Coordinates of C-alpha atoms and ligand atoms in Angstrom, one line a residue:
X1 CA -9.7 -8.7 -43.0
X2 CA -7.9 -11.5 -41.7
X3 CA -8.5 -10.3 -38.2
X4 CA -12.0 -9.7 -38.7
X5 CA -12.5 -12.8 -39.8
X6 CA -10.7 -14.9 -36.8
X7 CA -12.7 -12.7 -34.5
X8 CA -15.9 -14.0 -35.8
X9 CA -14.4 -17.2 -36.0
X10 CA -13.4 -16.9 -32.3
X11 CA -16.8 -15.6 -30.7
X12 CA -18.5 -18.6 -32.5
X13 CA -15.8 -21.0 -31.1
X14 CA -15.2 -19.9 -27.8
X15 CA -13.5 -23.3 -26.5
X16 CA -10.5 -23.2 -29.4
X17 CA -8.0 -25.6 -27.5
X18 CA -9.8 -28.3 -28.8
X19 CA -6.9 -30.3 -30.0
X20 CA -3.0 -29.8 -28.8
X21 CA -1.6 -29.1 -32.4
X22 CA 1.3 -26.4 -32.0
X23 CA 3.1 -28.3 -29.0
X24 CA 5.3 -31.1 -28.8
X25 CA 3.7 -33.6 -26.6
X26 CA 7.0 -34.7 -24.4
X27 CA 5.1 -37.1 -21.6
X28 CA 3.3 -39.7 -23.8
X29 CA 2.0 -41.4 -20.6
X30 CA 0.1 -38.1 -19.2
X31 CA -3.2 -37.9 -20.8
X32 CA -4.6 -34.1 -18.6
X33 CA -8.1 -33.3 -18.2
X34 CA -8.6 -29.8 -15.9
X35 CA -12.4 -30.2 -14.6
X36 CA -14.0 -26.6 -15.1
X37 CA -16.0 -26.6 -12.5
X38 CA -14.9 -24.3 -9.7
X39 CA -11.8 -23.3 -11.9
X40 CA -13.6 -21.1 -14.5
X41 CA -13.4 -21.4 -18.0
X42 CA -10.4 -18.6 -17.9
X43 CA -8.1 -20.1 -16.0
X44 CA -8.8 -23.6 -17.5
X45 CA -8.0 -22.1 -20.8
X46 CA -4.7 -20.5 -18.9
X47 CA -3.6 -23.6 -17.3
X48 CA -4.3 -26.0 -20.5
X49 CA -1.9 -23.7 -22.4
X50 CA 0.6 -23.5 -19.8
X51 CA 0.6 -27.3 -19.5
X52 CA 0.8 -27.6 -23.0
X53 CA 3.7 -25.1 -23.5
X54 CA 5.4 -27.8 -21.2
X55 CA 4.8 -31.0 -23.2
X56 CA 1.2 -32.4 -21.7
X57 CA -0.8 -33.6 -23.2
X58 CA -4.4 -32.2 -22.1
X59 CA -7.5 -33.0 -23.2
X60 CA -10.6 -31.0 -23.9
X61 CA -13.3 -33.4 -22.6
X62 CA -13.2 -36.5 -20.1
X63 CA -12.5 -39.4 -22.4
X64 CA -10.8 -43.2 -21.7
X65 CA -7.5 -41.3 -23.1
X66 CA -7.8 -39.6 -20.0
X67 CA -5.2 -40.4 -17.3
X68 CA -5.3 -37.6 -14.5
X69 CA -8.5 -35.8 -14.2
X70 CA -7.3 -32.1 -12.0
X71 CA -9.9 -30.9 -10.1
X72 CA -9.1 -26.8 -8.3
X73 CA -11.7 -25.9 -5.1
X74 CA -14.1 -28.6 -5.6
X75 CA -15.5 -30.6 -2.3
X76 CA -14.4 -33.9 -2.8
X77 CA -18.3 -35.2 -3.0
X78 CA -18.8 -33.1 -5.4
X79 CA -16.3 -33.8 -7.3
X80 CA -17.1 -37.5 -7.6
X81 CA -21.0 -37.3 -7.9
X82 CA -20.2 -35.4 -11.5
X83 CA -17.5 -37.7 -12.1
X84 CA -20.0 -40.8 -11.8
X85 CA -22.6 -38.7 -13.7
X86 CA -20.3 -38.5 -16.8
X87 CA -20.7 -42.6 -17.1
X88 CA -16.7 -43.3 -17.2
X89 CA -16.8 -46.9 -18.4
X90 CA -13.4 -47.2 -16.2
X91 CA -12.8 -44.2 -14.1
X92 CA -10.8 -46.4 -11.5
X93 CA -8.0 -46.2 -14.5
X94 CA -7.8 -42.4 -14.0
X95 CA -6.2 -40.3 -11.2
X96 CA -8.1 -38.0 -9.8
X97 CA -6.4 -35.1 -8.5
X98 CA -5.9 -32.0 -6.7
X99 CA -4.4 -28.9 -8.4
X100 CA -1.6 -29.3 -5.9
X101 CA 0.0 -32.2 -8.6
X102 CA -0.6 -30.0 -11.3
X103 CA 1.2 -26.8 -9.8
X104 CA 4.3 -29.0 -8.5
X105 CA 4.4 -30.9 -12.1
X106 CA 4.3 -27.1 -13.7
X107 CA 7.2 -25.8 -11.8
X108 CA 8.9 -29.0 -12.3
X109 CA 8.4 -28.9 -15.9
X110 CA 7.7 -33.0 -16.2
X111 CA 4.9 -34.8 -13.9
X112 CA 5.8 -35.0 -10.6
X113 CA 5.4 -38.7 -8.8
X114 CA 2.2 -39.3 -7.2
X115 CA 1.8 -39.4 -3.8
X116 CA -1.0 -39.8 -1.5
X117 CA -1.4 -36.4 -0.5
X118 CA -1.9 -35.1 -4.5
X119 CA -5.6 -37.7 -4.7
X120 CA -8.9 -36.6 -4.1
X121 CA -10.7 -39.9 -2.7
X122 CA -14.0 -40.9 -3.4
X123 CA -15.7 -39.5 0.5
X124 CA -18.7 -41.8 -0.3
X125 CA -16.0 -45.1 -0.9
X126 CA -13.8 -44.2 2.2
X127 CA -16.3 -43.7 4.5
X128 CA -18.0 -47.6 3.1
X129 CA -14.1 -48.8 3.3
X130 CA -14.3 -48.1 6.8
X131 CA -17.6 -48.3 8.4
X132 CA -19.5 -51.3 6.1
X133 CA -16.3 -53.6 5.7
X134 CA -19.0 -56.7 5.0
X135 CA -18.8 -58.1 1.4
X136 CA -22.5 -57.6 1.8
X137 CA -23.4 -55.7 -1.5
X138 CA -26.7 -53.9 0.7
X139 CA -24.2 -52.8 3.4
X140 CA -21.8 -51.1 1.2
X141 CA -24.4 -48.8 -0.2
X142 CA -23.7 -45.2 0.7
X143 CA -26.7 -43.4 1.5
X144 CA -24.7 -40.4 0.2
X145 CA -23.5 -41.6 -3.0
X146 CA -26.7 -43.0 -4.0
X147 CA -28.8 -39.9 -2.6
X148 CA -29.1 -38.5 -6.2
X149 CA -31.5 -41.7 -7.6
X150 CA -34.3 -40.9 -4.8
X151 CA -36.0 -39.0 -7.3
X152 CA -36.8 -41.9 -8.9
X153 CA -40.7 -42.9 -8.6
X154 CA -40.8 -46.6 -9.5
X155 CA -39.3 -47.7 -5.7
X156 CA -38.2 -51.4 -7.1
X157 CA -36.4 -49.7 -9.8
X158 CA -34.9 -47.7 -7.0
X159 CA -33.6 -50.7 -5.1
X160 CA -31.8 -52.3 -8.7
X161 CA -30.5 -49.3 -8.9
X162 CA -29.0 -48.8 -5.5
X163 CA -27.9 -52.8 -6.0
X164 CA -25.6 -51.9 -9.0
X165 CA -24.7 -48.6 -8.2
X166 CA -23.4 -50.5 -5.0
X167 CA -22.3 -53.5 -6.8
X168 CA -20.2 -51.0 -9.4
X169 CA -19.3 -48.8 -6.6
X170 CA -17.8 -52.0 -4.8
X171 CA -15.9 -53.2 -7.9
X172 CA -14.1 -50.0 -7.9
X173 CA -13.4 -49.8 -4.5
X174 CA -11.8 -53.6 -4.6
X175 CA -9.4 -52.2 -7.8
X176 CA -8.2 -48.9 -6.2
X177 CA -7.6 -50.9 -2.6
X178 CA -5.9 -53.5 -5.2
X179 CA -3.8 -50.7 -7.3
X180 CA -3.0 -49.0 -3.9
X181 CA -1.7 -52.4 -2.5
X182 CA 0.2 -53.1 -5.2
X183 CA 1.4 -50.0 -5.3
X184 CA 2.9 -50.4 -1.9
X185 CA 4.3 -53.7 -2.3
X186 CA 6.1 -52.4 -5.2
X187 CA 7.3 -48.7 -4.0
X188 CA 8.9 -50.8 -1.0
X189 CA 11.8 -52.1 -3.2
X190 CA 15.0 -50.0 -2.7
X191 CA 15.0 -47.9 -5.9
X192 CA 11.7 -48.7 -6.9
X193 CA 9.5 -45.2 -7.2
X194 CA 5.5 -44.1 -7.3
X195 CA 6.4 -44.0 -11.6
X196 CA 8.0 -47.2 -11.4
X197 CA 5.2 -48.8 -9.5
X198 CA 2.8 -47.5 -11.5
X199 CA 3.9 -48.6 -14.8
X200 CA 4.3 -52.2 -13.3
X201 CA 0.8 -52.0 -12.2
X202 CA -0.6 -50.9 -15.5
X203 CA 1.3 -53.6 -17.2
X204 CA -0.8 -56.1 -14.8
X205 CA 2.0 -57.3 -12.6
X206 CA 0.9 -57.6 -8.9
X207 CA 3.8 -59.5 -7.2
X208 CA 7.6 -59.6 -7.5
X209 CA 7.1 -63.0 -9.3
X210 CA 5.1 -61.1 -11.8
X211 CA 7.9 -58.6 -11.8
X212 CA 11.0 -61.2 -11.9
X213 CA 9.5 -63.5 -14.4
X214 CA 8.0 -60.8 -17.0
X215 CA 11.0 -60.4 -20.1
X216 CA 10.1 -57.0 -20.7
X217 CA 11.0 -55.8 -17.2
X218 CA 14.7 -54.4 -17.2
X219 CA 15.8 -53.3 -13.9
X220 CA 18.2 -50.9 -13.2
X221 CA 21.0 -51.4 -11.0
X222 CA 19.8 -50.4 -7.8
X223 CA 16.9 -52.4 -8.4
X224 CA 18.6 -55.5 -8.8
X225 CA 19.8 -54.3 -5.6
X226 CA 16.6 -53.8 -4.3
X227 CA 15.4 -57.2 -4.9
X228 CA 18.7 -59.5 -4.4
X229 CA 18.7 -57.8 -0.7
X230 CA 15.1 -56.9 0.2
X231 CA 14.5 -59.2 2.9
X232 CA 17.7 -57.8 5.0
X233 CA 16.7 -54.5 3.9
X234 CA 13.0 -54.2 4.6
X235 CA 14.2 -55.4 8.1
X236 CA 14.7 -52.5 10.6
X237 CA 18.0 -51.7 12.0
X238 CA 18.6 -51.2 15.5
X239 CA 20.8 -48.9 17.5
X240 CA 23.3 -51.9 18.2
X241 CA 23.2 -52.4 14.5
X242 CA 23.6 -48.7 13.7
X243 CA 27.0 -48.0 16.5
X244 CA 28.3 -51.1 14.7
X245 CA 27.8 -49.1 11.3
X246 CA 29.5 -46.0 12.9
X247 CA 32.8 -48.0 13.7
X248 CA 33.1 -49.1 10.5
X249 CA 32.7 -45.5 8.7
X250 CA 34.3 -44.1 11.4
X251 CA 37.3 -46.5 10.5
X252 CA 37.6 -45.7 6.8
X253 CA 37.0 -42.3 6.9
X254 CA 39.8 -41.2 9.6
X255 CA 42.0 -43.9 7.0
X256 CA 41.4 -41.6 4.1
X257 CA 41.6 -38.1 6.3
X258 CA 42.8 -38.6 9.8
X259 CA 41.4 -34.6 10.6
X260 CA 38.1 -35.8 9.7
X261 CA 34.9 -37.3 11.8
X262 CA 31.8 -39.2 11.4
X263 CA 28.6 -38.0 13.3
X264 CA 25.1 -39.9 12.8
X265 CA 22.2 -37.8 11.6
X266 CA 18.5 -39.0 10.7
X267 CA 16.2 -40.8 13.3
X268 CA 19.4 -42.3 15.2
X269 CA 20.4 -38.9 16.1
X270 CA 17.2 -38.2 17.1
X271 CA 17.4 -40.8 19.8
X272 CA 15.2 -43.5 17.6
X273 CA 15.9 -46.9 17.9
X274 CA 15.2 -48.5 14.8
X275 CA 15.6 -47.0 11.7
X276 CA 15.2 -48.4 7.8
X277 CA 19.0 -46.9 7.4
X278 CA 21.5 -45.0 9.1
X279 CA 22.6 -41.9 8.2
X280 CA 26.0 -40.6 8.9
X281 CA 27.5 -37.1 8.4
X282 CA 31.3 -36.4 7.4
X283 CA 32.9 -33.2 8.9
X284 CA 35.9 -32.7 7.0
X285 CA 37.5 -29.1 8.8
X286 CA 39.4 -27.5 6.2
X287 CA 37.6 -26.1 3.0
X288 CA 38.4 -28.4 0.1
X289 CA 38.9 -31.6 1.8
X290 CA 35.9 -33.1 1.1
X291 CA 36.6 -33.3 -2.4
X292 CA 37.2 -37.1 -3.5
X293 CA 36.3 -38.3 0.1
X294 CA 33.8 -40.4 -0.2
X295 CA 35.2 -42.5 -3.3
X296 CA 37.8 -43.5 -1.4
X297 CA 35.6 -44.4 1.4
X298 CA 33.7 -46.3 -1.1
X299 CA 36.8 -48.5 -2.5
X300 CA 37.7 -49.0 1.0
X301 CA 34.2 -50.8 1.5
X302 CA 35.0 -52.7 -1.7
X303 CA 38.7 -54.0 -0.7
X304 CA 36.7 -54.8 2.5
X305 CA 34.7 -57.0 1.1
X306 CA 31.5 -55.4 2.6
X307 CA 30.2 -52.8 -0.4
X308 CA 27.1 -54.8 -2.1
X309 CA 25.8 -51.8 -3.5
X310 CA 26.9 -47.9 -4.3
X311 CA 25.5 -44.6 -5.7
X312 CA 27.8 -42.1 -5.4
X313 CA 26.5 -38.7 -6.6
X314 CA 29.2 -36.0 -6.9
X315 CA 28.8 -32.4 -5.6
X316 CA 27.0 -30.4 -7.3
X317 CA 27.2 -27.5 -4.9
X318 CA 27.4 -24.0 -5.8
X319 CA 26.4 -21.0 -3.5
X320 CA 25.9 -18.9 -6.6
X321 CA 22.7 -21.2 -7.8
X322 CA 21.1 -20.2 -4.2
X323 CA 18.6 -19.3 -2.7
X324 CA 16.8 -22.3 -4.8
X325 CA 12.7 -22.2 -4.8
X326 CA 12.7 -26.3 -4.7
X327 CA 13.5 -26.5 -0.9
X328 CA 11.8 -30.0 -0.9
X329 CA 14.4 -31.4 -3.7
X330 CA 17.5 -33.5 -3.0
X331 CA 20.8 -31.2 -1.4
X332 CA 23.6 -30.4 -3.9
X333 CA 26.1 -32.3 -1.3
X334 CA 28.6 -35.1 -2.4
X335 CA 26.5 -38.1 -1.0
X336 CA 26.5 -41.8 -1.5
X337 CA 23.8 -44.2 -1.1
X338 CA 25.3 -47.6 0.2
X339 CA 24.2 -51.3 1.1
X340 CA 26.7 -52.4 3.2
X341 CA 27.5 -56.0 4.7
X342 CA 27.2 -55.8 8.5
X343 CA 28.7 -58.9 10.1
X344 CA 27.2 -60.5 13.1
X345 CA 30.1 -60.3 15.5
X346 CA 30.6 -56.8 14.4
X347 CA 27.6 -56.1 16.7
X348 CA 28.5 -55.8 20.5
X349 CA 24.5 -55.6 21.8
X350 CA 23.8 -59.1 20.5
X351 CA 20.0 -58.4 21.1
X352 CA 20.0 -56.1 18.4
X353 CA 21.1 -58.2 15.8
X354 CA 18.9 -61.5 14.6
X355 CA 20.6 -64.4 13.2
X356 CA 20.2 -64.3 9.4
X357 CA 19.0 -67.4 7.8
X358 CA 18.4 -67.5 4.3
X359 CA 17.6 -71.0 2.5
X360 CA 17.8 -72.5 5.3
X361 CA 21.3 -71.6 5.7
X362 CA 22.7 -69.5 8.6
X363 CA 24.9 -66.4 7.4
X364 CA 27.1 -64.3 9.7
X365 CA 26.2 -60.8 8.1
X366 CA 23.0 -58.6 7.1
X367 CA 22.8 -56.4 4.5
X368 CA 22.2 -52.8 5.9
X369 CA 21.0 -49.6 4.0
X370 CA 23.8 -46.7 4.7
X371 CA 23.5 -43.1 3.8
X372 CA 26.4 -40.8 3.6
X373 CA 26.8 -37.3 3.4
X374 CA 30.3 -34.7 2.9
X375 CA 29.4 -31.0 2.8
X376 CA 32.2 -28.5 2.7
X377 CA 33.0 -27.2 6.3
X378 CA 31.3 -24.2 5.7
X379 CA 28.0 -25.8 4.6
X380 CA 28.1 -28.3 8.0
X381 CA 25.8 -26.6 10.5
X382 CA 23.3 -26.1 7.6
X383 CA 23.5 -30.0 6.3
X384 CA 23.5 -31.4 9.8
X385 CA 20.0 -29.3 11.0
X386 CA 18.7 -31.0 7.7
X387 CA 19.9 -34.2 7.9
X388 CA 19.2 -34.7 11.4
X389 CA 15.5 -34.8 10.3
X390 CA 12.1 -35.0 11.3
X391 CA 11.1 -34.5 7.5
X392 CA 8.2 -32.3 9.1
X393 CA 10.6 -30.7 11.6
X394 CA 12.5 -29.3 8.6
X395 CA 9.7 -28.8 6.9
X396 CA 7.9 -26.6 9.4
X397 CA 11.3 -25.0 10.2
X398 CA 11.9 -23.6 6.8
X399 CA 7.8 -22.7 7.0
X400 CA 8.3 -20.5 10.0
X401 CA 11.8 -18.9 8.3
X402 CA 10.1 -17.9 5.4
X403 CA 6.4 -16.9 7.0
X404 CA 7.7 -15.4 10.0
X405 CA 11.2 -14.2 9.5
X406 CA 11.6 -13.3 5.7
X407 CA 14.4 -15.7 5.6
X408 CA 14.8 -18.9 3.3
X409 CA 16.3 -21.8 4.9
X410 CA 17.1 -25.0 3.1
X411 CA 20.2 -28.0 3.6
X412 CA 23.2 -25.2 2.3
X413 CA 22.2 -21.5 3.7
X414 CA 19.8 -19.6 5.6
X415 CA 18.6 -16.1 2.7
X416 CA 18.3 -13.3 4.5
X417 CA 15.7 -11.6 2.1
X418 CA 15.5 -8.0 3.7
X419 CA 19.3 -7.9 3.4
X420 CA 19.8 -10.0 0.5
X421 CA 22.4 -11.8 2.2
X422 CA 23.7 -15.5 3.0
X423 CA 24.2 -16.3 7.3
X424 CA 26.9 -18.0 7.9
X425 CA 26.8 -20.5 10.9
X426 CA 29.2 -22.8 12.5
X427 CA 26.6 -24.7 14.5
X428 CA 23.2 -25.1 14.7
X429 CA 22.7 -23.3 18.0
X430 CA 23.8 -20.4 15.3
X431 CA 21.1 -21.4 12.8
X432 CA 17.9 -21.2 15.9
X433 CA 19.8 -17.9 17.1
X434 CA 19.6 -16.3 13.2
X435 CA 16.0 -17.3 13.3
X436 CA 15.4 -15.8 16.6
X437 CA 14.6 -19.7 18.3
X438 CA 15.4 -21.3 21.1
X439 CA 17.3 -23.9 20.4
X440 CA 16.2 -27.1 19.8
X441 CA 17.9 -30.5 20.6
X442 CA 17.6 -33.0 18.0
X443 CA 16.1 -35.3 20.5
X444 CA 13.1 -33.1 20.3
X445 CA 13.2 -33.0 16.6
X446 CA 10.8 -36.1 16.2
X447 CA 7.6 -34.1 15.0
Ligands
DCT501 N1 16.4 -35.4 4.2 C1 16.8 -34.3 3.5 N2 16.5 -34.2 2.2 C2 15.9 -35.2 1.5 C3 15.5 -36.3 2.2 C4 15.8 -36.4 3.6 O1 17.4 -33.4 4.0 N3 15.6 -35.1 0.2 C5 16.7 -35.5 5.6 C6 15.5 -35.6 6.5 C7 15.8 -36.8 7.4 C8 17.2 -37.2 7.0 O2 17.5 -36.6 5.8 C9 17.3 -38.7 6.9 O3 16.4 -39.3 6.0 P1 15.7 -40.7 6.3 O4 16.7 -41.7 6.6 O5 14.8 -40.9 5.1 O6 14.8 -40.4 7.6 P2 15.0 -40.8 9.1 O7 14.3 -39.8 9.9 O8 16.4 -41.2 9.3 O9 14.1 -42.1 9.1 P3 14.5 -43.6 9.3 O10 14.7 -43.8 10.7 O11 13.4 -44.4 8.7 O12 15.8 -43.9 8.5
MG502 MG1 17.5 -42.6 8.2

């Protein structure tokens, strides 16, 4: 009887997930709203339970709760001519997204940060941003975005209309170039992320003054960093700058292990020569002697009196854990992020290296952003092909391992799926051969 009577209940109520009552809501900042449209009701209805077996919150209709609308095979025009048509008193506030956000947040199991690849824009705003930059409210009328009003008879109402739909459309476009310049300015602070960026911009702040001056604003640690030394480290360093670095690794390191050595990786190795850090590599030959290297590189920094900033993250490493599905996450490696005092005579290309005035007064050192990285011997062909970088090199490496030769490559190990088996590699002229490439030298590895 019960049944029958949850069955009628259920045919007369199709849409039951009208309100999230069985699940915890864990991300209180999240407000979801999947559009239908395209998706089908089915697979809504799947994805709005998966999200809420996770802790989302998702909503059942566009409201002003919602914060990320998630939008699945819709053309992008499409998708914002039925946006406008639901009369969203602000939808500038909401984040319009492709399902790409919501898949990554899923297998994440929290909301991923936004980047600019996860947004749907607004084709009818972009194409005004670029082509009618005039303030003129006339000019910035899309013919596209307005197309849907010609129906209209009554050809001065027409015109009022265009006037505010421009005039609204314009407001929108000035907050979202606003938000996404704020955004900027904020993500470009050494430990500042898209989440932290965000919730400063929601809270109204729109430059570091704002930032610096609001109580409520606790920075962490490596934000204090961030800002005490943003000037030296928004400043590029140069290849003088970075063979200066190397020394000075070079010189602690072979002091804590004399067997070991320092090699640079990122954009330096690729032959760049500037680069917003420098990246350095720590081969340490035997198995085991990587343990406890870098801290005592670290405190050797600090007796020096050049460590202004460290963030040592132990290894977490552990072959058994692999092959792992999140090849775009951080490596398990023992790695520290550094700032490090690089003193002006310590340079030997003096071109490279601009006096540093600060207050008016003339210092004799820069701050520098240093990244280091100590895999077990084993491990090192695998961390230095990953290291060395282009982020899309690797990325379209690890593409064509897993498309085109069943094999899953990541910063530890190359999978062998038809075998089931780890390949072991000394260098990275083994890693190409295993995938059946022709080598390639780093100095080509700037895709
Ligand atoms: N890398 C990685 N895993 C990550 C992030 C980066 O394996 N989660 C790799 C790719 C490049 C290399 O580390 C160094 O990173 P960056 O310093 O960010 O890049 P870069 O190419 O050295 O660029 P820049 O010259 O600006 O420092
Ligand atoms: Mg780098």
């Amino acid at each position: 009887m019960f049944q029958t009577a949850f069955l009628t209940r259920k045919r007369r109520r199709p849409d039951i997930n009208f309100t999230q009552v069985h699940e915890e809501v864990k991300f209180r900042d999240v407000t979801l709203y999947l559009v239908e449209k395209r998706m089908g009701k089915s697979r809504r209805n799947f994805l709005t339970n998966l999200a809420r077996s996770k802790g989302f919150l998702v909503e059942n209709m566009l409201s002003g709760h919602v914060t990320h609308v998630v939008s699945e095979g819709n053309a992008p025009q499409d998708l914002w001519n039925w946006l406008e048509e639901q009369n969203l008193r602000e939808p500038h506030n909401k984040h319009v997204l492709n399902i790409s956000w919501f898949t990554e947040s899923m297998s994440a199991g929290e909301p991923v940060p936004l980047e600019m690849r996860h947004y749907i824009l607004n084709p009818a705003a972009e194409q005004k941003l670029s082509l009618c930059p005039s303030s003129n409210v006339m000019s910035t009328v899309s013919p596209y975005a307005c197309q849907r009003r010609t129906t209209i008879e009554n050809h001065n109402k027409v015109f009022t209309e265009i006037f505010e739909c421009g005039a609204s459309l314009k407001a929108q476009e000035i907050l979202r170039d606003e938000r996404y310049r704020t955004m900027k300015l904020f993500s470009s602070v050494f430990g500042v992320g898209p989440k932290t960026a965000e919730n400063w911009y929601c809270r109204g702040l729109r430059t570091f003054e704002d930032v610096l001056t609001e109580p409520m604003i606790k920075l962490n640690r490596m934000q204090t960093a961030g800002f005490m030394f943003y000037e030296d480290i928004s400043k590029p360093v140069s290849r003088p700058e970075a063979n200066a670095l190397k020394t000075i690794v070079e010189e602690a390191v072979t002091c804590v292990n004399s067997s070991a050595s320092v090699n640079v990786i990122g954009g330096f190795r690729r032959g760049k020569e500037f680069g917003h850090d420098v990246d350095f590599i720590i081969r340490a030959p035997e198995p085991g002697q990587e343990d406890g290297l870098l801290p005592a590189v670290i405190d050797r920094f600090k007796s020096q009196n050049i460590l202004l900033y460290s963030d040592f993250h132990e290894s977490t490493f552990d072959l058994r854990l692999l092959p792992s599905r999140r090849f775009e996450a951080m490596d398990h490696f023992q790695k520290c992020f550094l700032i490090l005092k690089l003193k002006r005579d310590q340079v030997t290309d003096i071109r490279g290296s601009d006096e540093v005035r600060k207050h008016g007064q003339c210092r004799d050192w820069r701050a520098v952003r240093v990244d280091l990285v100590a895999p077990p011997i084993e491990r090192y062909a695998y961390a230095l092909l990953g290291w060395t970088g282009s982020t899309l090199f690797e990325r379209d490496l690890r593409r064509f391992a897993r498309l085109e030769r069943g094999k899953l490559l990541d910063n530890h190990a190359l999978y062998d799926k038809a075998t089931n088996t780890f390949l072991p590699a000394d260098t990275e002229e083994d890693i190409f051969a295993h995938l059946g490439l022709e080598y390639i030298e780093p100095l080509q590895r700037n895709a």
